[in-house]
Amino acid sequence: MPSLDPVTLSRILTGLTLFVHIVFASIGVGVPMMIALAEWRGIRKKDPHYTLLARRWARGFVISVAVGVVTGTSIGLQLSLLWPTFMRVAGQAIALPLFMETFAFFIEAIFLGIYLYTWERFKRPMLHLLLLIPVVIGSSASAFFITTLNAFMNTPQGFTLKNGVFADFHPLVAMFNPATPTKVSHVLASSYTLSAGLLAGIAAFSLLRGRKDAYFKKALKLTVTASFVFAVSTAIIGDFSGKFLAHYQPEKLAAAEWHFETMRKAPLIFGGVLGENGEVKYALELPYALSILAGGTPNTNVIGLNEFPVDERPPLLIHYMFDLKVTIGVLLVLIPFLYLLRRWLPGKSKGIPKWLLLGIVALGPLAMTAIELGWMFAEFGRQPWIVRGYMKVSEAATTSQSVGPMLILFVILYLVLCVSCIVVLAKLFRNKNVDDEMRELGIPGGERK
Amino acid sequence: MSYEIVGITVLWTFLFGYLIVASIDFGAGFFSYYSVLTGHENKVHDIIQRYLSPVWEVTNVFLIFFVVGLVGFFPDSAYYYGTALLVPGSLATVLLALRGAYYAYNTYGSSEVNNRIYMAIYGATGLLIPAALSTVLAISEGGIIQEQGGKVILNWLGFFSNPYTWSVILLALVSVLYISAMFLAFYAGKAGDKGAFEVLRGYALLWSGPTILACVFAFFQIDRQNPEHFGNMLDIAWMFIASLICFLLAVYFIWKKHHLGWSFILVILQFGFAWYGYGQSHLPYILYKQVSIYESFTNETMAIALITAFVAGLVVLIPSLILIMRLFLFDAKYVRGDSPKKG
Ligand code: HDD
Ligand code: HEM
Ligand code: HEM
């Protein structure tokens, strides 16, 4: 068992905070996009169902935003509290995106506040929708900025190291490092996938409970179609991420694939267990697949883990995280695809089959798992480095002896926040059900438009 | 002006922004709860909710902006404060988190109007957070963070047995209540809500005396704690005198019940003079004798990049702030509560 020194405890606390934050952050990035989509359709088709959809989503969204904001505040302060040395040194190169992120938060916070309180204040509904655009841009921009920081930790550049002194800084070069394009786009796409999936799950759940209003069918169609588009993009960008790793962070890819010897025509190993002497057992082996993932052709040379010094190899555990995530990635494409083919599925006379609705309910939780696994893969895979090639995690942490009690404090805090968030959300939707609200707003319910 | 001065001025200004907007929020939490306890609830609660609901998230960003900016412009401060403040910083974070989440739950989620538990959490954190945050200012006077053998440690015993520490905490608490009551009285006056106005005006007058006493007490405690800083403050004594004059006028207007808008502007000026006077005399140290703005500054390219980003950011931020203020602060219909509320 590893000893619980300040470094280990700081890692656990950082990982925990990000683990919680990323759920709400991804929802914060993706849901405004979905709300905008629904409100826009509502205005264009003059269909109040879509407008109601946007309105109900927005109401739940505020609750999750609140938790996103407070956990984000935690991680923002913890970066300085737990990693003072990292911030002191890396801050010189990468403070810029962090600083710009706060402006993105400002814009998002301001316009979300306005949006929520102005549903009936404008004569032209389009003006109200326009208020959402800064929210969408603000939250996506904050994801962009923070992810460039994480990209920098993986492929640092934009400074020089001379005799132990960092000098010659170029903030923009540091921001637009080789990891930025794939990382940012994969993070954005996966957030949209998660949000579309979660909202699709809500609609499918209502249909499963026997609700037949057109409202739910429209909601389902919109969200599942969006899920499909976003999931396909996420998977394609994921493939690019693999190629990026092969080129710039080969040790991460090699550890993820249990690929020890450098070679061409490398097979991809799926699952399995490692034997005593490092041999792979019970795995599914796809010939050439790793070379194709790494470079697009079977002949690509893939660097193996044996090229790296033992103390600079990432943990081999990340293999399972990667495999599981890719499996989920395939499911996230497949389930919405089956829905799109629903007219040709057997048993269509009774509408959408029950098993498919259950699958759609699972989209949200699946995407959430994929995101958590993806991050753990990305972060464990960077070990032992905090800034790859320049600073090790062990050199960056606080020396304070009080991290342990703080860890316990935050575990309690996050439990309280998550449980109360779920309770409040559940209550919110139970108290105000769709039928009542449609009647209140004078929207014809039930019949299909 | 040197980049260092530009940087610290920007940060100090945003911290001032936080001081004002967060004080309104913190104090409002306390008054909300207090009004429930004393049965004035239905008089003031609406006013407080109507103002706070659209802006609570914005308040939080002011604080994040300051922290992130401080680390960006002065990376060494992350090292010293970051290591030393792990415990108080974490406690403040937890309180902020509870406060933010429960506010949102109560406003957007809960169906029964004033859930007592939410209100109690909101009220209590409204006082605990400013107390926790104000200790940072006390620490910045020096002598409390020590570096021994490459380790940064904090002398807690010495810190809490020091009357200066308590003078700062006391000042923070009464100022929060004073600023908040002055603002809410102005807001209620604008809404034409007589009942709420009378109650809030009472609070404002009640807290004005303690505020000025706590100011004077803290002022002279600085002399004991850090005579060098105190000397610098005397050099710009006019700022503190101006602050006092603003205070007297503000209270006079509230007393006479006219020029309420001016009265609140004078409150801002009162704290503004004191804030910048304190800040200017504190320089060049961010942490006395350990972190100075000149030695701990980031590299020049980063400084230029940050300042450029800041200017570009303001171009977007200022119109947005004006928009939200026009919609929720200066729109008579909204303030009165005639226009429809949340969706
Ligand atoms: C809905 C979520 C989701 C889905 C379906 C996928 N990913 Fe992913 N993946 C993420 C969510 C994610 C993430 C959470 O967003 C990560 C973590 C770090 C990052 O940049 O994105 C990530 C990282 C990540 C990385 C590491 C990048 C790095 O460390 O720089 C690779 C190589 C892939 N992914 C590859 C894939 C492939 C080949 C997929 C094919 C199905 C896939 N991902 C689906
Ligand atoms: C939001 C999605 C993210 C998640 C879910 C996440 C997850 C994690 C996890 C699980 C760890 C522990 C890894 C380990 O100890 O081996 C970790 C470490 C860490 N992450 Fe991330 N991370 C995310 C993004 C970021 C970003 C954007 C930054 C940069 C600001 C960052 C900075 C760190 C730091 C400083 C550590 C501690 C050092 C380390 O263990 O490598 N993380 N993160
Ligand atoms: C890639 C991973 C991350 C994404 C996509 C992300 C995105 C977001 C979003 C969208 C919000 C606003 C929540 C909302 O209003 O809906 C948020 C809040 C926040 N995030 Fe993250 N974040 C990530 C990781 C981090 C990390 C590593 C940090 C630490 C520097 C951080 C710092 C913050 C802060 C300080 C807030 C609160 C801002 C406020 O007070 O309004 N985030 N984040």
mmCIF file of N, CA and C in Angstrom, chain A residues 55 59 62-63 65-67 69-70 73-74 77 80-82 84 87-88 92-96 98-99 102-103 106-107 109-114 116-117 119-121 169 398 400 402-403 406 409-410 413 416-417 420-421 424 428 431, chain B residues 53-54 57-58 60-61 64-65 67-68 71-72 75-76 78-79 82-83 85-87 90-91 93-94 97-98 101-102 104-105 108-109 111 118 298-299 301-302 305-306 309-310 313 316-317 320-321 323-324 327-328 331 340 342-343:
data_model
loop_
_atom_site.group_PDB
_atom_site.id
_atom_site.type_symbol
_atom_site.label_atom_id
_atom_site.label_comp_id
_atom_site.label_asym_id
_atom_site.label_seq_id
_atom_site.Cartn_x
_atom_site.Cartn_y
_atom_site.Cartn_z
ATOM 1 N N ARG A 55 -37.654 25.142 -21.800
ATOM 2 C CA ARG A 55 -37.917 25.772 -20.525
ATOM 3 C C ARG A 55 -37.711 24.813 -19.367
ATOM 4 N N ARG A 59 -34.708 24.809 -16.401
ATOM 5 C CA ARG A 59 -35.001 24.852 -14.979
ATOM 6 C C ARG A 59 -34.142 23.842 -14.216
ATOM 7 N N VAL A 62 -30.209 24.897 -14.085
ATOM 8 C CA VAL A 62 -29.691 25.830 -13.077
ATOM 9 C C VAL A 62 -29.166 25.093 -11.854
ATOM 10 N N ILE A 63 -29.878 24.034 -11.483
ATOM 11 C CA ILE A 63 -29.466 23.290 -10.293
ATOM 12 C C ILE A 63 -28.088 22.664 -10.529
ATOM 13 N N VAL A 65 -25.870 23.599 -12.695
ATOM 14 C CA VAL A 65 -24.886 24.666 -12.814
ATOM 15 C C VAL A 65 -24.364 25.058 -11.442
ATOM 16 N N ALA A 66 -25.280 25.148 -10.487
ATOM 17 C CA ALA A 66 -24.858 25.575 -9.157
ATOM 18 C C ALA A 66 -23.781 24.642 -8.629
ATOM 19 N N VAL A 67 -23.993 23.334 -8.785
ATOM 20 C CA VAL A 67 -22.994 22.406 -8.291
ATOM 21 C C VAL A 67 -21.719 22.505 -9.140
ATOM 22 N N VAL A 69 -20.572 25.189 -10.533
ATOM 23 C CA VAL A 69 -19.863 26.395 -10.127
ATOM 24 C C VAL A 69 -19.118 26.170 -8.815
ATOM 25 N N VAL A 70 -19.774 25.547 -7.857
ATOM 26 C CA VAL A 70 -19.100 25.436 -6.565
ATOM 27 C C VAL A 70 -17.975 24.404 -6.604
ATOM 28 N N THR A 73 -15.167 26.135 -8.312
ATOM 29 C CA THR A 73 -14.480 27.029 -7.387
ATOM 30 C C THR A 73 -13.502 26.227 -6.529
ATOM 31 N N SER A 74 -13.931 25.055 -6.064
ATOM 32 C CA SER A 74 -13.027 24.195 -5.294
ATOM 33 C C SER A 74 -11.766 23.881 -6.073
ATOM 34 N N LEU A 77 -9.401 26.852 -6.494
ATOM 35 C CA LEU A 77 -8.595 27.192 -5.331
ATOM 36 C C LEU A 77 -7.613 26.065 -5.006
ATOM 37 N N SER A 80 -4.015 25.976 -6.464
ATOM 38 C CA SER A 80 -2.993 26.736 -5.741
ATOM 39 C C SER A 80 -2.700 26.148 -4.368
ATOM 40 N N LEU A 81 -3.737 25.622 -3.719
ATOM 41 C CA LEU A 81 -3.537 25.137 -2.354
ATOM 42 C C LEU A 81 -2.761 23.820 -2.332
ATOM 43 N N LEU A 82 -3.031 22.958 -3.308
ATOM 44 C CA LEU A 82 -2.403 21.634 -3.275
ATOM 45 C C LEU A 82 -1.149 21.544 -4.138
ATOM 46 N N PRO A 84 1.213 24.181 -5.067
ATOM 47 C CA PRO A 84 1.811 25.520 -5.104
ATOM 48 C C PRO A 84 3.058 25.589 -5.992
ATOM 49 N N MET A 87 2.060 25.592 -9.683
ATOM 50 C CA MET A 87 1.494 26.861 -10.122
ATOM 51 C C MET A 87 2.571 27.935 -10.191
ATOM 52 N N ARG A 88 3.539 27.868 -9.292
ATOM 53 C CA ARG A 88 4.586 28.879 -9.285
ATOM 54 C C ARG A 88 5.414 28.797 -10.563
ATOM 55 N N GLN A 92 3.970 30.603 -14.917
ATOM 56 C CA GLN A 92 4.721 31.526 -15.775
ATOM 57 C C GLN A 92 4.416 31.305 -17.254
ATOM 58 N N ALA A 93 4.093 30.067 -17.615
ATOM 59 C CA ALA A 93 3.876 29.772 -19.030
ATOM 60 C C ALA A 93 2.400 29.700 -19.392
ATOM 61 N N ILE A 94 1.551 29.353 -18.430
ATOM 62 C CA ILE A 94 0.215 28.925 -18.816
ATOM 63 C C ILE A 94 -0.892 29.658 -18.049
ATOM 64 N N ALA A 95 -0.509 30.771 -17.378
ATOM 65 C CA ALA A 95 -1.547 31.514 -16.646
ATOM 66 C C ALA A 95 -2.581 32.120 -17.582
ATOM 67 N N LEU A 96 -2.184 32.366 -18.827
ATOM 68 C CA LEU A 96 -3.074 33.089 -19.746
ATOM 69 C C LEU A 96 -4.445 32.416 -19.940
ATOM 70 N N LEU A 98 -5.977 30.263 -18.145
ATOM 71 C CA LEU A 98 -6.689 30.208 -16.877
ATOM 72 C C LEU A 98 -7.358 31.555 -16.599
ATOM 73 N N PHE A 99 -6.621 32.616 -16.923
ATOM 74 C CA PHE A 99 -7.117 33.967 -16.715
ATOM 75 C C PHE A 99 -8.289 34.243 -17.663
ATOM 76 N N THR A 102 -11.727 32.906 -16.730
ATOM 77 C CA THR A 102 -12.614 33.618 -15.809
ATOM 78 C C THR A 102 -13.510 34.607 -16.549
ATOM 79 N N PHE A 103 -13.025 35.144 -17.658
ATOM 80 C CA PHE A 103 -13.900 36.012 -18.445
ATOM 81 C C PHE A 103 -15.033 35.213 -19.066
ATOM 82 N N PHE A 106 -17.601 34.756 -16.517
ATOM 83 C CA PHE A 106 -18.376 35.975 -16.329
ATOM 84 C C PHE A 106 -19.504 36.049 -17.351
ATOM 85 N N ILE A 107 -19.129 35.886 -18.608
ATOM 86 C CA ILE A 107 -20.117 36.008 -19.673
ATOM 87 C C ILE A 107 -21.218 34.977 -19.494
ATOM 88 N N ALA A 109 -22.121 33.404 -16.758
ATOM 89 C CA ALA A 109 -22.930 33.639 -15.562
ATOM 90 C C ALA A 109 -23.911 34.782 -15.796
ATOM 91 N N ILE A 110 -23.425 35.858 -16.401
ATOM 92 C CA ILE A 110 -24.278 37.023 -16.604
ATOM 93 C C ILE A 110 -25.459 36.676 -17.500
ATOM 94 N N PHE A 111 -25.167 36.044 -18.639
ATOM 95 C CA PHE A 111 -26.253 35.800 -19.586
ATOM 96 C C PHE A 111 -27.184 34.689 -19.132
ATOM 97 N N LEU A 112 -26.658 33.744 -18.382
ATOM 98 C CA LEU A 112 -27.563 32.727 -17.849
ATOM 99 C C LEU A 112 -28.548 33.367 -16.879
ATOM 100 N N GLY A 113 -28.032 34.274 -16.040
ATOM 101 C CA GLY A 113 -28.903 34.988 -15.125
ATOM 102 C C GLY A 113 -30.000 35.718 -15.884
ATOM 103 N N ILE A 114 -29.597 36.395 -16.954
ATOM 104 C CA ILE A 114 -30.595 37.152 -17.727
ATOM 105 C C ILE A 114 -31.584 36.195 -18.400
ATOM 106 N N LEU A 116 -32.639 33.233 -17.698
ATOM 107 C CA LEU A 116 -33.604 32.564 -16.839
ATOM 108 C C LEU A 116 -34.754 33.467 -16.422
ATOM 109 N N TYR A 117 -34.487 34.757 -16.355
ATOM 110 C CA TYR A 117 -35.503 35.650 -15.817
ATOM 111 C C TYR A 117 -36.215 36.469 -16.877
ATOM 112 N N TRP A 119 -38.057 35.003 -19.709
ATOM 113 C CA TRP A 119 -38.824 34.182 -20.659
ATOM 114 C C TRP A 119 -39.964 34.954 -21.301
ATOM 115 N N GLU A 120 -40.590 35.839 -20.544
ATOM 116 C CA GLU A 120 -41.740 36.524 -21.145
ATOM 117 C C GLU A 120 -41.508 38.021 -21.290
ATOM 118 N N ARG A 121 -40.246 38.424 -21.227
ATOM 119 C CA ARG A 121 -40.030 39.861 -21.184
ATOM 120 C C ARG A 121 -39.896 40.485 -22.564
ATOM 121 N N PHE A 169 9.511 32.815 -22.198
ATOM 122 C CA PHE A 169 8.147 32.300 -22.266
ATOM 123 C C PHE A 169 7.360 32.842 -23.458
ATOM 124 N N THR A 398 2.032 20.208 -2.381
ATOM 125 C CA THR A 398 2.227 20.966 -1.157
ATOM 126 C C THR A 398 3.015 20.119 -0.156
ATOM 127 N N SER A 400 2.358 20.643 3.084
ATOM 128 C CA SER A 400 1.530 20.745 4.285
ATOM 129 C C SER A 400 1.128 19.358 4.801
ATOM 130 N N SER A 402 -1.569 18.819 6.478
ATOM 131 C CA SER A 402 -3.001 18.784 6.797
ATOM 132 C C SER A 402 -3.875 18.322 5.637
ATOM 133 N N VAL A 403 -3.270 17.720 4.597
ATOM 134 C CA VAL A 403 -4.111 17.349 3.456
ATOM 135 C C VAL A 403 -5.117 16.265 3.832
ATOM 136 N N MET A 406 -8.339 17.482 5.248
ATOM 137 C CA MET A 406 -9.058 18.225 4.209
ATOM 138 C C MET A 406 -9.717 17.255 3.230
ATOM 139 N N LEU A 409 -12.855 16.109 4.729
ATOM 140 C CA LEU A 409 -13.828 17.198 4.657
ATOM 141 C C LEU A 409 -14.470 17.281 3.269
ATOM 142 N N PHE A 410 -13.647 17.189 2.232
ATOM 143 C CA PHE A 410 -14.189 17.332 0.885
ATOM 144 C C PHE A 410 -14.996 16.106 0.462
ATOM 145 N N LEU A 413 -18.264 16.852 1.814
ATOM 146 C CA LEU A 413 -18.899 17.931 1.044
ATOM 147 C C LEU A 413 -19.487 17.407 -0.263
ATOM 148 N N VAL A 416 -22.575 15.291 0.191
ATOM 149 C CA VAL A 416 -23.734 16.130 0.484
ATOM 150 C C VAL A 416 -24.229 16.825 -0.784
ATOM 151 N N LEU A 417 -23.301 17.384 -1.543
ATOM 152 C CA LEU A 417 -23.698 18.129 -2.744
ATOM 153 C C LEU A 417 -24.392 17.222 -3.758
ATOM 154 N N SER A 420 -27.842 15.848 -2.439
ATOM 155 C CA SER A 420 -28.872 16.877 -2.378
ATOM 156 C C SER A 420 -29.255 17.335 -3.774
ATOM 157 N N CYS A 421 -28.303 17.366 -4.680
ATOM 158 C CA CYS A 421 -28.592 17.786 -6.057
ATOM 159 C C CYS A 421 -29.602 16.840 -6.695
ATOM 160 N N VAL A 424 -33.065 17.296 -5.078
ATOM 161 C CA VAL A 424 -33.733 18.532 -5.495
ATOM 162 C C VAL A 424 -34.242 18.417 -6.927
ATOM 163 N N LEU A 428 -38.083 18.638 -8.170
ATOM 164 C CA LEU A 428 -38.453 19.706 -9.098
ATOM 165 C C LEU A 428 -39.370 19.175 -10.188
ATOM 166 N N ASN A 431 -42.829 17.846 -8.834
ATOM 167 C CA ASN A 431 -43.779 18.882 -8.433
ATOM 168 C C ASN A 431 -44.434 19.563 -9.612
ATOM 169 N N SER B 53 -31.399 36.775 -6.999
ATOM 170 C CA SER B 53 -31.538 35.623 -7.875
ATOM 171 C C SER B 53 -30.741 35.715 -9.166
ATOM 172 N N PRO B 54 -30.839 36.790 -9.935
ATOM 173 C CA PRO B 54 -30.126 36.757 -11.206
ATOM 174 C C PRO B 54 -28.612 36.950 -11.077
ATOM 175 N N GLU B 57 -24.393 34.003 -9.258
ATOM 176 C CA GLU B 57 -23.262 33.330 -9.900
ATOM 177 C C GLU B 57 -22.184 34.343 -10.269
ATOM 178 N N VAL B 58 -22.625 35.530 -10.670
ATOM 179 C CA VAL B 58 -21.672 36.563 -11.069
ATOM 180 C C VAL B 58 -20.782 36.948 -9.885
ATOM 181 N N ASN B 60 -19.725 35.133 -7.473
ATOM 182 C CA ASN B 60 -18.693 34.126 -7.272
ATOM 183 C C ASN B 60 -17.512 34.312 -8.228
ATOM 184 N N VAL B 61 -17.819 34.718 -9.463
ATOM 185 C CA VAL B 61 -16.749 34.838 -10.446
ATOM 186 C C VAL B 61 -15.751 35.926 -10.058
ATOM 187 N N ILE B 64 -13.112 34.212 -8.026
ATOM 188 C CA ILE B 64 -12.270 33.351 -8.858
ATOM 189 C C ILE B 64 -11.311 34.210 -9.679
ATOM 190 N N PHE B 65 -11.852 35.293 -10.207
ATOM 191 C CA PHE B 65 -11.023 36.180 -11.016
ATOM 192 C C PHE B 65 -9.825 36.650 -10.204
ATOM 193 N N VAL B 67 -8.380 35.304 -7.508
ATOM 194 C CA VAL B 67 -7.433 34.236 -7.178
ATOM 195 C C VAL B 67 -6.602 33.863 -8.402
ATOM 196 N N VAL B 68 -7.300 33.627 -9.515
ATOM 197 C CA VAL B 68 -6.596 33.221 -10.722
ATOM 198 C C VAL B 68 -5.647 34.326 -11.191
ATOM 199 N N VAL B 71 -2.455 34.557 -8.978
ATOM 200 C CA VAL B 71 -1.491 33.510 -9.294
ATOM 201 C C VAL B 71 -0.838 33.782 -10.644
ATOM 202 N N GLY B 72 -1.628 34.312 -11.575
ATOM 203 C CA GLY B 72 -1.080 34.596 -12.904
ATOM 204 C C GLY B 72 -0.049 35.702 -12.881
ATOM 205 N N PRO B 75 3.185 34.686 -9.446
ATOM 206 C CA PRO B 75 3.200 33.245 -9.166
ATOM 207 C C PRO B 75 3.739 32.906 -7.771
ATOM 208 N N ASP B 76 4.655 33.700 -7.226
ATOM 209 C CA ASP B 76 5.183 33.379 -5.904
ATOM 210 C C ASP B 76 4.112 33.417 -4.827
ATOM 211 N N ALA B 78 1.229 32.315 -5.064
ATOM 212 C CA ALA B 78 0.611 30.989 -5.025
ATOM 213 C C ALA B 78 1.412 30.095 -4.100
ATOM 214 N N TYR B 79 2.724 30.226 -4.174
ATOM 215 C CA TYR B 79 3.572 29.348 -3.388
ATOM 216 C C TYR B 79 3.402 29.601 -1.897
ATOM 217 N N GLY B 82 -0.540 29.690 -0.950
ATOM 218 C CA GLY B 82 -1.101 28.371 -1.243
ATOM 219 C C GLY B 82 -0.716 27.361 -0.189
ATOM 220 N N THR B 83 0.562 27.328 0.169
ATOM 221 C CA THR B 83 0.995 26.346 1.157
ATOM 222 C C THR B 83 0.431 26.680 2.534
ATOM 223 N N LEU B 85 -2.161 28.493 3.405
ATOM 224 C CA LEU B 85 -3.599 28.656 3.602
ATOM 225 C C LEU B 85 -4.400 27.402 3.304
ATOM 226 N N LEU B 86 -3.738 26.254 3.228
ATOM 227 C CA LEU B 86 -4.493 25.052 2.858
ATOM 228 C C LEU B 86 -5.737 24.873 3.725
ATOM 229 N N VAL B 87 -5.573 24.977 5.027
ATOM 230 C CA VAL B 87 -6.724 24.704 5.889
ATOM 231 C C VAL B 87 -7.777 25.824 5.827
ATOM 232 N N SER B 90 -9.396 25.814 2.404
ATOM 233 C CA SER B 90 -10.329 24.708 2.178
ATOM 234 C C SER B 90 -11.632 24.934 2.924
ATOM 235 N N LEU B 91 -11.508 25.440 4.168
ATOM 236 C CA LEU B 91 -12.735 25.689 4.923
ATOM 237 C C LEU B 91 -13.603 26.731 4.223
ATOM 238 N N THR B 93 -13.630 27.362 1.094
ATOM 239 C CA THR B 93 -14.187 26.743 -0.106
ATOM 240 C C THR B 93 -15.431 25.928 0.219
ATOM 241 N N VAL B 94 -15.344 25.153 1.295
ATOM 242 C CA VAL B 94 -16.487 24.319 1.668
ATOM 243 C C VAL B 94 -17.693 25.201 1.996
ATOM 244 N N ALA B 97 -19.127 26.599 -1.121
ATOM 245 C CA ALA B 97 -19.815 25.567 -1.890
ATOM 246 C C ALA B 97 -21.202 25.320 -1.314
ATOM 247 N N LEU B 98 -21.265 25.170 0.015
ATOM 248 C CA LEU B 98 -22.570 24.923 0.627
ATOM 249 C C LEU B 98 -23.505 26.092 0.363
ATOM 250 N N ALA B 101 -24.656 26.240 -3.408
ATOM 251 C CA ALA B 101 -25.560 25.164 -3.789
ATOM 252 C C ALA B 101 -26.912 25.342 -3.112
ATOM 253 N N TYR B 102 -26.885 25.629 -1.818
ATOM 254 C CA TYR B 102 -28.169 25.714 -1.132
ATOM 255 C C TYR B 102 -28.971 26.935 -1.526
ATOM 256 N N ALA B 104 -29.069 28.052 -4.604
ATOM 257 C CA ALA B 104 -29.718 27.656 -5.851
ATOM 258 C C ALA B 104 -30.855 26.680 -5.580
ATOM 259 N N TYR B 105 -30.637 25.741 -4.677
ATOM 260 C CA TYR B 105 -31.702 24.779 -4.380
ATOM 261 C C TYR B 105 -32.936 25.509 -3.861
ATOM 262 N N TYR B 108 -34.419 27.902 -6.907
ATOM 263 C CA TYR B 108 -34.959 27.290 -8.119
ATOM 264 C C TYR B 108 -35.618 25.947 -7.857
ATOM 265 N N GLY B 109 -35.272 25.323 -6.735
ATOM 266 C CA GLY B 109 -35.694 23.937 -6.572
ATOM 267 C C GLY B 109 -36.809 23.727 -5.573
ATOM 268 N N SER B 111 -39.960 23.755 -3.185
ATOM 269 C CA SER B 111 -41.301 24.247 -3.470
ATOM 270 C C SER B 111 -41.864 25.047 -2.292
ATOM 271 N N TYR B 118 -32.306 25.512 4.621
ATOM 272 C CA TYR B 118 -31.586 26.273 3.598
ATOM 273 C C TYR B 118 -31.278 27.680 4.111
ATOM 274 N N THR B 298 5.500 37.945 -12.643
ATOM 275 C CA THR B 298 5.663 36.967 -13.708
ATOM 276 C C THR B 298 6.568 37.566 -14.793
ATOM 277 N N ASN B 299 6.919 36.752 -15.798
ATOM 278 C CA ASN B 299 7.793 37.272 -16.860
ATOM 279 C C ASN B 299 7.071 38.300 -17.702
ATOM 280 N N THR B 301 6.613 38.772 -20.997
ATOM 281 C CA THR B 301 5.679 38.361 -22.063
ATOM 282 C C THR B 301 4.339 37.954 -21.483
ATOM 283 N N MET B 302 4.383 37.197 -20.387
ATOM 284 C CA MET B 302 3.115 36.780 -19.780
ATOM 285 C C MET B 302 2.363 38.000 -19.269
ATOM 286 N N ALA B 305 0.681 39.613 -22.133
ATOM 287 C CA ALA B 305 -0.433 38.781 -22.593
ATOM 288 C C ALA B 305 -1.627 38.899 -21.648
ATOM 289 N N LEU B 306 -1.346 38.867 -20.344
ATOM 290 C CA LEU B 306 -2.451 38.945 -19.383
ATOM 291 C C LEU B 306 -3.161 40.289 -19.456
ATOM 292 N N ALA B 309 -5.240 40.404 -22.575
ATOM 293 C CA ALA B 309 -6.452 39.601 -22.394
ATOM 294 C C ALA B 309 -7.438 40.343 -21.506
ATOM 295 N N PHE B 310 -6.894 41.028 -20.515
ATOM 296 C CA PHE B 310 -7.757 41.748 -19.592
ATOM 297 C C PHE B 310 -8.522 42.851 -20.306
ATOM 298 N N GLY B 313 -11.037 41.380 -22.475
ATOM 299 C CA GLY B 313 -12.115 40.856 -21.651
ATOM 300 C C GLY B 313 -13.064 41.949 -21.195
ATOM 301 N N VAL B 316 -15.844 43.002 -23.519
ATOM 302 C CA VAL B 316 -17.046 42.176 -23.506
ATOM 303 C C VAL B 316 -17.768 42.284 -22.173
ATOM 304 N N LEU B 317 -16.979 42.374 -21.121
ATOM 305 C CA LEU B 317 -17.562 42.287 -19.785
ATOM 306 C C LEU B 317 -18.389 43.512 -19.413
ATOM 307 N N SER B 320 -21.829 43.717 -20.832
ATOM 308 C CA SER B 320 -22.688 42.682 -20.256
ATOM 309 C C SER B 320 -23.128 43.064 -18.852
ATOM 310 N N LEU B 321 -22.187 43.612 -18.072
ATOM 311 C CA LEU B 321 -22.551 44.027 -16.716
ATOM 312 C C LEU B 321 -23.590 45.134 -16.754
ATOM 313 N N LEU B 323 -25.753 45.611 -19.072
ATOM 314 C CA LEU B 323 -27.024 45.013 -19.473
ATOM 315 C C LEU B 323 -27.732 44.386 -18.276
ATOM 316 N N ILE B 324 -26.985 43.581 -17.500
ATOM 317 C CA ILE B 324 -27.660 42.898 -16.379
ATOM 318 C C ILE B 324 -28.103 43.917 -15.333
ATOM 319 N N LEU B 327 -31.285 45.551 -16.575
ATOM 320 C CA LEU B 327 -32.463 44.698 -16.544
ATOM 321 C C LEU B 327 -32.956 44.443 -15.122
ATOM 322 N N PHE B 328 -32.038 44.340 -14.169
ATOM 323 C CA PHE B 328 -32.465 43.895 -12.849
ATOM 324 C C PHE B 328 -32.252 44.910 -11.732
ATOM 325 N N ASP B 331 -34.291 48.645 -13.744
ATOM 326 C CA ASP B 331 -35.562 48.530 -14.425
ATOM 327 C C ASP B 331 -36.666 48.603 -13.378
ATOM 328 N N PRO B 340 -42.758 39.287 -14.968
ATOM 329 C CA PRO B 340 -42.762 37.881 -14.590
ATOM 330 C C PRO B 340 -41.396 37.424 -14.120
ATOM 331 N N LYS B 342 -38.860 33.981 -12.665
ATOM 332 C CA LYS B 342 -38.115 32.915 -13.334
ATOM 333 C C LYS B 342 -38.989 31.986 -14.179
ATOM 334 N N GLY B 343 -38.348 31.327 -15.132
ATOM 335 C CA GLY B 343 -39.098 30.521 -16.093
ATOM 336 C C GLY B 343 -39.339 29.112 -15.636
#
